[in-house]
Short mmCIF file of C-alpha atoms in Angstrom, two decimals:
data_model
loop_
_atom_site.label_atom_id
_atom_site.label_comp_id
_atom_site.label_asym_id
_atom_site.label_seq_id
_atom_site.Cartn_x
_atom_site.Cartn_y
_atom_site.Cartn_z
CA UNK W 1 0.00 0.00 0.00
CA UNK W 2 1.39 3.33 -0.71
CA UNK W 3 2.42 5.44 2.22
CA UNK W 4 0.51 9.04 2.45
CA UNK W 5 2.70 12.46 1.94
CA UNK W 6 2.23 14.71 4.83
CA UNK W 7 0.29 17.00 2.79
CA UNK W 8 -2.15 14.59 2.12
CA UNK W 9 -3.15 13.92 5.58
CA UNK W 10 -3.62 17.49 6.14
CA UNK W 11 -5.73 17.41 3.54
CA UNK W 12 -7.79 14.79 4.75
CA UNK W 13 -8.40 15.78 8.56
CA UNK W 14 -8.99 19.53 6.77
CA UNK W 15 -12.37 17.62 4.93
CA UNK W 16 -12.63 15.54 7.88
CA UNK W 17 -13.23 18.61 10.24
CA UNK W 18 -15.04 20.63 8.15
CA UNK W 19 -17.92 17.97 8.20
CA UNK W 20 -18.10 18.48 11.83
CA UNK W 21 -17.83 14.97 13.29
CA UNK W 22 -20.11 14.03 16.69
CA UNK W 23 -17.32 12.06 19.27
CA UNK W 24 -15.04 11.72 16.01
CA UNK W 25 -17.78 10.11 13.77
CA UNK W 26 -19.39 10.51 10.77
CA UNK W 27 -22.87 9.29 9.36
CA UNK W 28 -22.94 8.30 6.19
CA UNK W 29 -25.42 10.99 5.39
CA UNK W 30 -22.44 13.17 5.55
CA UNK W 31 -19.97 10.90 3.98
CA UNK W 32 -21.55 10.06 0.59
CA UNK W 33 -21.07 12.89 -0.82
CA UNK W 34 -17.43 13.34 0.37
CA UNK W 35 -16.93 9.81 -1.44
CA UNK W 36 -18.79 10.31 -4.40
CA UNK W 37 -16.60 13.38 -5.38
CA UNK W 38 -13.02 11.57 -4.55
#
C-alpha cells in the first residue's frame, strides 16, 4: 500500500473537520457525498 505524503493527511483531517464529526464520527449521510466526489 502506498504510504501518504504529509500534505495529504492534512488534507484529509482539513475535509474531515469541516464535516463536523459528533465524538469523532461521521454518518454516512455526511460521507456520501465526500466519497462520491473523490
Amino acid at each position: 500500500m502506498p504510504k501518504l505524503e504529509q500534505w495529504e493527511i492534512k488534507k484529509y483531517w482539513e475535509i474531515f473537520r469541516g464535516l463536523k464529526p459528533q465524538d469523532n464520527k461521521l454518518n454516512g449521510e455526511k460521507l456520501a457525498p465526500v466519497f462520491k466526489n473523490s
